mmCIF file of C-alpha atoms in Angstrom:
data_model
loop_
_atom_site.group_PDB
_atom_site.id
_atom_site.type_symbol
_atom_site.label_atom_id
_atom_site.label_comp_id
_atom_site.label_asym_id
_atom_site.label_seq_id
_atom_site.Cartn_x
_atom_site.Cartn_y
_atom_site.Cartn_z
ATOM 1 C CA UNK U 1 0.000 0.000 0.000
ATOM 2 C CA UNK U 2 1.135 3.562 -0.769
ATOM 3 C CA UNK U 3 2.796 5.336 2.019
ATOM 4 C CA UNK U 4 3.806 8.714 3.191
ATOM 5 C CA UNK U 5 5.218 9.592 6.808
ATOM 6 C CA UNK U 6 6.581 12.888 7.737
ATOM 7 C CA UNK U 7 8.408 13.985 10.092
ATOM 8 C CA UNK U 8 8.990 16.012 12.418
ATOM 9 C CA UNK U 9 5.171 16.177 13.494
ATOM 10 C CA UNK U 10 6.454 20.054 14.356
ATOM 11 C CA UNK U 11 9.167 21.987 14.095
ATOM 12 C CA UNK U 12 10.184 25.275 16.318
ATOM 13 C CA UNK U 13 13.122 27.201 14.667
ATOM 14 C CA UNK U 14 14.496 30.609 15.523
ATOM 15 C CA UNK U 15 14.857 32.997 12.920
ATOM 16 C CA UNK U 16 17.883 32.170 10.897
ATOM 17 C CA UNK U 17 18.120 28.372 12.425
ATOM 18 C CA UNK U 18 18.620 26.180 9.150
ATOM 19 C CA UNK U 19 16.714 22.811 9.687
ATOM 20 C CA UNK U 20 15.542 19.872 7.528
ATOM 21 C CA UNK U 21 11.882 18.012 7.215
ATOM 22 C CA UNK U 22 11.895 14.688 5.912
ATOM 23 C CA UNK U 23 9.554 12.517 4.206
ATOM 24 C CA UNK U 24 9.714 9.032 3.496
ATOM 25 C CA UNK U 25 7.331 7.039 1.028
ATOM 26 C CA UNK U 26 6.575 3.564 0.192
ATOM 27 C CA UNK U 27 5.034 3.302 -3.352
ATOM 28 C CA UNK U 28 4.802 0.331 -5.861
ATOM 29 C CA UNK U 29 6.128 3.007 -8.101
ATOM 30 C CA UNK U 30 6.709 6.682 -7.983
ATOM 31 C CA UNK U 31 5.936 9.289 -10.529
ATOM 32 C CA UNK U 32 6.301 12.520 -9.113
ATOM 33 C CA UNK U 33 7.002 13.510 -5.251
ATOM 34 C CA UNK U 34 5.827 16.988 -4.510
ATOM 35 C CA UNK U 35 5.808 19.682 -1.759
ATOM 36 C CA UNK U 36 3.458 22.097 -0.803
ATOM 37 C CA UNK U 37 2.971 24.440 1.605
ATOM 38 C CA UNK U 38 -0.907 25.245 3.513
ATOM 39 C CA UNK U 39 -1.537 28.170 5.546
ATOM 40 C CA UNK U 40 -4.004 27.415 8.288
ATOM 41 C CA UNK U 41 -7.551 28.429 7.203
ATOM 42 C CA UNK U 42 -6.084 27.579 3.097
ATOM 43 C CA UNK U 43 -5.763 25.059 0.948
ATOM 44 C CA UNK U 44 -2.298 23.282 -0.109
ATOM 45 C CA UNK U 45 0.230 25.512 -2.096
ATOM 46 C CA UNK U 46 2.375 24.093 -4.426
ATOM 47 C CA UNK U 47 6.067 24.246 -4.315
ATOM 48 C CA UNK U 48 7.767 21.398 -6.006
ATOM 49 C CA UNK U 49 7.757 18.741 -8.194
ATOM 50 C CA UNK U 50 10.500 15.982 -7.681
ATOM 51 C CA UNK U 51 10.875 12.586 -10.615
ATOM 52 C CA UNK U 52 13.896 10.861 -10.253
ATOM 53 C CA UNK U 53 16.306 10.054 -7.635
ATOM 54 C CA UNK U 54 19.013 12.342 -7.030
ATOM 55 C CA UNK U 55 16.899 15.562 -8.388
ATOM 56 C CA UNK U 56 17.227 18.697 -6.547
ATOM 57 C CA UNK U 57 15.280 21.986 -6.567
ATOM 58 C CA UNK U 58 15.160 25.582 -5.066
ATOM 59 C CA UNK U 59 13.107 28.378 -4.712
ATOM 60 C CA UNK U 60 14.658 31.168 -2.027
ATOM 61 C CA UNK U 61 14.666 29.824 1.249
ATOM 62 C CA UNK U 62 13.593 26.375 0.151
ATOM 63 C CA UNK U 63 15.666 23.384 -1.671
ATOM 64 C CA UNK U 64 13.907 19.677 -2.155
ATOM 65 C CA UNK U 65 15.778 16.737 -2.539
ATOM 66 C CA UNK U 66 14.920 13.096 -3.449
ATOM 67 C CA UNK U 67 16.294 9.639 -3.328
ATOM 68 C CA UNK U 68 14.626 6.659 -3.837
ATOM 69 C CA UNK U 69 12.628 6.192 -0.233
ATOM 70 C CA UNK U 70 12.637 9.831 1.058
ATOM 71 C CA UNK U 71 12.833 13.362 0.271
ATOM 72 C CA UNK U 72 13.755 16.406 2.190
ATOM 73 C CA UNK U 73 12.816 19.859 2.468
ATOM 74 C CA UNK U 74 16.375 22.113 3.442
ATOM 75 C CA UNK U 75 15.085 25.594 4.791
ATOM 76 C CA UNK U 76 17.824 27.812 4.972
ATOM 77 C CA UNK U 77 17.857 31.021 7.102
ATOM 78 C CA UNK U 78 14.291 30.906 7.912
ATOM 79 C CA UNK U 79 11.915 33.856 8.458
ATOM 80 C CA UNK U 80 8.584 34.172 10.354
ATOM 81 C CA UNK U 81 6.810 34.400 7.167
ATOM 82 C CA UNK U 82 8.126 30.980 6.319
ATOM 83 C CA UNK U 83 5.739 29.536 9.204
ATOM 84 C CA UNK U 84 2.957 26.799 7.742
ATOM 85 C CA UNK U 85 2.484 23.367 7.275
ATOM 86 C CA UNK U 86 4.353 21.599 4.815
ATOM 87 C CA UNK U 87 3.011 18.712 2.935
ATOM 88 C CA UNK U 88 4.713 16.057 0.708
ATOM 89 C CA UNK U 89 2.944 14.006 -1.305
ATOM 90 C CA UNK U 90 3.532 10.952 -3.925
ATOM 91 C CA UNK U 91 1.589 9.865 -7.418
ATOM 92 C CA UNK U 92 2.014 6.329 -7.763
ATOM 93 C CA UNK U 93 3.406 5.441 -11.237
ATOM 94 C CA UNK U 94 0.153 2.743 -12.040
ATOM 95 C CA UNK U 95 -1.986 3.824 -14.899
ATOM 96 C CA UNK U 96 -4.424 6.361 -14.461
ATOM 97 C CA UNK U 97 -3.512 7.070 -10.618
ATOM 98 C CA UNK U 98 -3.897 11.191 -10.544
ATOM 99 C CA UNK U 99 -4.462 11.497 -7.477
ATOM 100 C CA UNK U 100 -1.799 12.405 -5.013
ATOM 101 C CA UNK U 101 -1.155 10.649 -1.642
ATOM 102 C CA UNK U 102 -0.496 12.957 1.490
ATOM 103 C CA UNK U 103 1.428 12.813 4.264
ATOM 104 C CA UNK U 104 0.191 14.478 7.442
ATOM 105 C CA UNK U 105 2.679 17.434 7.318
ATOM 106 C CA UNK U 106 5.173 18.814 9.674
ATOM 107 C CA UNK U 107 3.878 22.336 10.881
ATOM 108 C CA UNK U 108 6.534 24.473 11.092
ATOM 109 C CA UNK U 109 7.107 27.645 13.177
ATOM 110 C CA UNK U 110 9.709 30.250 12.971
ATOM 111 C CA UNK U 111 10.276 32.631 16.008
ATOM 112 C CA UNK U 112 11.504 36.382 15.170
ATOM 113 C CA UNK T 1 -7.532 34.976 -13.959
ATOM 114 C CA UNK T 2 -9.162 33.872 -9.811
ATOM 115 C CA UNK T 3 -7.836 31.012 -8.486
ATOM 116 C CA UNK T 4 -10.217 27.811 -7.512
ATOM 117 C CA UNK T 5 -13.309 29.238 -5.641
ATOM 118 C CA UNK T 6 -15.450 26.643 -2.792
ATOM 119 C CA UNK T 7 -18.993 27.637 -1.807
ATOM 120 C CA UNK T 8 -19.854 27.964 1.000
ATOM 121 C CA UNK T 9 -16.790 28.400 3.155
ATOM 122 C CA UNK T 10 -18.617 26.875 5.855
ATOM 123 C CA UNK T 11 -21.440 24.869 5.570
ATOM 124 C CA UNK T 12 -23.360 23.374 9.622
ATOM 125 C CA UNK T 13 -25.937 20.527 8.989
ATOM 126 C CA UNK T 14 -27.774 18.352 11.013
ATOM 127 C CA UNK T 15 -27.281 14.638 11.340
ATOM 128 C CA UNK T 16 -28.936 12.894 8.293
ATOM 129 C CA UNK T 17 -29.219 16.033 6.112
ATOM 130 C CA UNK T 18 -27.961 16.322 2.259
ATOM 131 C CA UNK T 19 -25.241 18.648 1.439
ATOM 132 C CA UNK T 20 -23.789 20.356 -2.208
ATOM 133 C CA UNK T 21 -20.401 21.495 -2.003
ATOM 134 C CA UNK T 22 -19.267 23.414 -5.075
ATOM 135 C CA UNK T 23 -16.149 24.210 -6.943
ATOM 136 C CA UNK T 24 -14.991 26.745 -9.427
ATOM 137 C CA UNK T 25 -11.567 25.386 -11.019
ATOM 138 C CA UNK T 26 -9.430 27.626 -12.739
ATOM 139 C CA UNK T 27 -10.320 28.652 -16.466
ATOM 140 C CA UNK T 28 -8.811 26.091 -18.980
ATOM 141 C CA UNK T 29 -8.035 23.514 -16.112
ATOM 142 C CA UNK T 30 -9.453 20.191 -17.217
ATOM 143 C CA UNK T 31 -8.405 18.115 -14.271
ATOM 144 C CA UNK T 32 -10.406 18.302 -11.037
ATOM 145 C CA UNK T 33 -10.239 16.951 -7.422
ATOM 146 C CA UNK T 34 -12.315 16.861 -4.182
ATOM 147 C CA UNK T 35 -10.350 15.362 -0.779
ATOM 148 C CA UNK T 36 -11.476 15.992 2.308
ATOM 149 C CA UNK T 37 -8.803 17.094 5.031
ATOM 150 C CA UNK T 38 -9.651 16.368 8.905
ATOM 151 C CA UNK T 39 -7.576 18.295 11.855
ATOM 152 C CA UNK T 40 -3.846 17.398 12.123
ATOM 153 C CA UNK T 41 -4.048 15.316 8.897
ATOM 154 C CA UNK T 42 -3.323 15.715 4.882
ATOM 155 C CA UNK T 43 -5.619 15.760 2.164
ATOM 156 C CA UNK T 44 -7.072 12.919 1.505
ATOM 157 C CA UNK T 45 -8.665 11.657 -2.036
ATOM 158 C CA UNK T 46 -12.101 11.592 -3.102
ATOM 159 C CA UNK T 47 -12.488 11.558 -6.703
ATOM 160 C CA UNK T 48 -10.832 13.333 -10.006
ATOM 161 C CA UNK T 49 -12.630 14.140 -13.254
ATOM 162 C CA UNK T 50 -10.880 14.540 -16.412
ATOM 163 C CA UNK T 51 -13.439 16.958 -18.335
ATOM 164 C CA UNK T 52 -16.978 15.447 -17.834
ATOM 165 C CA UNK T 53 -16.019 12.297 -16.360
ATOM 166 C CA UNK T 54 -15.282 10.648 -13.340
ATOM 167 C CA UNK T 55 -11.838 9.080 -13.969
ATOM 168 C CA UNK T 56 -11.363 7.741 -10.651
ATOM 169 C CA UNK T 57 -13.988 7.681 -7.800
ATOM 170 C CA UNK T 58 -12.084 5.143 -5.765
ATOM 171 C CA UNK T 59 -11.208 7.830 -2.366
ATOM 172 C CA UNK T 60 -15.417 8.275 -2.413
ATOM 173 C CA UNK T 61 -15.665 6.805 1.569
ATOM 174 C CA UNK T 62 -19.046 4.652 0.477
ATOM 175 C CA UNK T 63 -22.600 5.488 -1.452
ATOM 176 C CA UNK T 64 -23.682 8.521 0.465
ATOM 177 C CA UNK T 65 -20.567 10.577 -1.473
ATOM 178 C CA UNK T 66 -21.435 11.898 -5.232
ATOM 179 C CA UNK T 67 -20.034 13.784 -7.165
ATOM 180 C CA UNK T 68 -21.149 15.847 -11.191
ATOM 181 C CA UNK T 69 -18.910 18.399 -13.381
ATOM 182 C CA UNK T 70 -21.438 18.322 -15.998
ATOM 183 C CA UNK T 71 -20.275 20.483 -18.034
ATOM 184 C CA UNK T 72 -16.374 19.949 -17.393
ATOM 185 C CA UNK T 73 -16.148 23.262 -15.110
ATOM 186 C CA UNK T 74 -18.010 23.255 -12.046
ATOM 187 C CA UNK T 75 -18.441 20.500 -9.920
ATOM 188 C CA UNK T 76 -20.558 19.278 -7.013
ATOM 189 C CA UNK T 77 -19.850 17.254 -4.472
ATOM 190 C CA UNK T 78 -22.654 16.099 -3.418
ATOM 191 C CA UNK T 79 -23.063 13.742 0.428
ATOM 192 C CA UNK T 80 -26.792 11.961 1.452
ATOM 193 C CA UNK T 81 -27.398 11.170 4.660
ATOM 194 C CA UNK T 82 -24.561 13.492 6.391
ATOM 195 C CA UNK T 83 -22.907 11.451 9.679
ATOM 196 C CA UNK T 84 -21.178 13.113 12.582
ATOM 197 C CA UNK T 85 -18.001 11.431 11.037
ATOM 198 C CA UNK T 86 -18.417 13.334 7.941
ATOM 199 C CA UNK T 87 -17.313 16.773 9.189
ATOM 200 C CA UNK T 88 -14.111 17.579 7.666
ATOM 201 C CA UNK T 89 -12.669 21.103 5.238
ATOM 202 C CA UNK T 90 -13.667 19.254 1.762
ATOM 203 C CA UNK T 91 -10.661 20.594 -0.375
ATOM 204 C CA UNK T 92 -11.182 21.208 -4.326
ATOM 205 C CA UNK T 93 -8.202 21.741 -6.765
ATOM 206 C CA UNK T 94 -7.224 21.645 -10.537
ATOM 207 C CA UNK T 95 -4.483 21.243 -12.793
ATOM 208 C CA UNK T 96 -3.568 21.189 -16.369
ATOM 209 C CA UNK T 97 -3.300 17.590 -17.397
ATOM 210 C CA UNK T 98 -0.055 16.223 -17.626
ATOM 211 C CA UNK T 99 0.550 18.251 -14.642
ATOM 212 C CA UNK T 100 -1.181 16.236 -12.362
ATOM 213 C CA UNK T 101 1.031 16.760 -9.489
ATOM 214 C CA UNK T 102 0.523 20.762 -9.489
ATOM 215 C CA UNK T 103 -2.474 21.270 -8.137
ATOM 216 C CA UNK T 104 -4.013 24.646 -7.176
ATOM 217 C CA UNK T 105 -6.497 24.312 -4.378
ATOM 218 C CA UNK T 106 -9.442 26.213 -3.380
ATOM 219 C CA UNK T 107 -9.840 27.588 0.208
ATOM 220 C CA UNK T 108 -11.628 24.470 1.267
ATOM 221 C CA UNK T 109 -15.447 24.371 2.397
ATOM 222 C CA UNK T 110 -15.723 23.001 6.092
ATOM 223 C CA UNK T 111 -18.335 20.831 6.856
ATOM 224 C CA UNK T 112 -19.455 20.152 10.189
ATOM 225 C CA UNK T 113 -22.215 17.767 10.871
ATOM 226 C CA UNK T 114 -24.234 18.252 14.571
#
């Protein structure tokens, strides 16, 4: 059965404190692994899309890795504003499987 | 140019009453989703349509969940029969296909069921 566990469940950082989140998956196959970020009271944000082992990708603060049972979110010299939930999620590789398979998020918090 | 829209953004029924979520994907999007999200966990599937269709309904929990884009905009998600167990933030989103992994969500609608 498709699998995604995050963790940690939360994260406190100071301003500036680089951390990592991590998510590991279990899928007969993978297609794509992808991060997004939710606001409370919002849906999901997109941030990345991730296909093959060893792919890397940035936007500012953010970088995603992959390898072939986990992927990790690298925030660098966090800022308040950077405070949310982050979400990974999988698409299994089987035919016709659109739909994406969450994790439950690490909720992250980032004190000035 | 508006992202997705959900009506209503909150929705309170009694026990046993039928509900109509709706969604409003983004112009030119032909894939849509519903999941439903409870507290402290991720989105979880429902159902996608591909235009018209339901491609895959297999996330729909049992019978009492339905769901039309009969016109391949719009949809409604439609539950019979609402249970206590039902009240969740019922998450819509769209995507271009072939892009099925970037998804835009809506703000959610948030059902709660008395």
């Amino acid at each position: 059965e498709d699998q995604v566990t995050q963790s940690p469940e939360a994260l406190r950082l100071q301003e500036g404190e680089s951390s990592s989140l991590n998510c590991s998956y279990t899928v007969s196959g993978l297609r794509g692994l992808f991060w997004y970020r939710q606001d409370p009271g919002k849906g999901p944000e997109f941030l990345f899309t991730l296909y093959s082992a060893g792919e890397e990708k940035e936007k500012e603060r953010l970088k995603a890795t992959l390898t072939k049972k986990e992927s990790f979110l690298h925030i660098t010299a966090p800022k308040p504003e950077d405070s949310a939930t982050y979400l990974c999620a999988v698409q299994p590789l089987q035919t016709g499987a659109n739909n994406l398979f969450f994790g439950t998020g690490t909720r992250l918090t980032v004190i000035p | 140019g508006a992202g997705v829209s959900q009506t209503p953004s909150n929705k309170v029924t009694e026990k046993g009453k039928y509900v109509e979520l709706r969604c409003d994907p983004i112009s030119g999007h032909t894939a849509l989703y519903w999941y439903r999200q409870s507290l402290g966990q991720g989105p979880e599937f429902l159902i996608y349509f591909q235009g018209t269709g339901a491609a895959d309904d297999s996330g729909l929990p049992n019978d009492r969940f339905f769901a039309v884009r009969p016109e391949g905009s719009v949809s409604t998600l439609k539950i019979q029969r609402t249970e206590r167990g039902d009240s969740a933030v019922y998450l819509c989103a769209s995507s271009l296909i072939g892009l099925e992994g970037e998804q835009f969500f809506g703000p959610g609608t948030r059902l709660t069921v008395l």
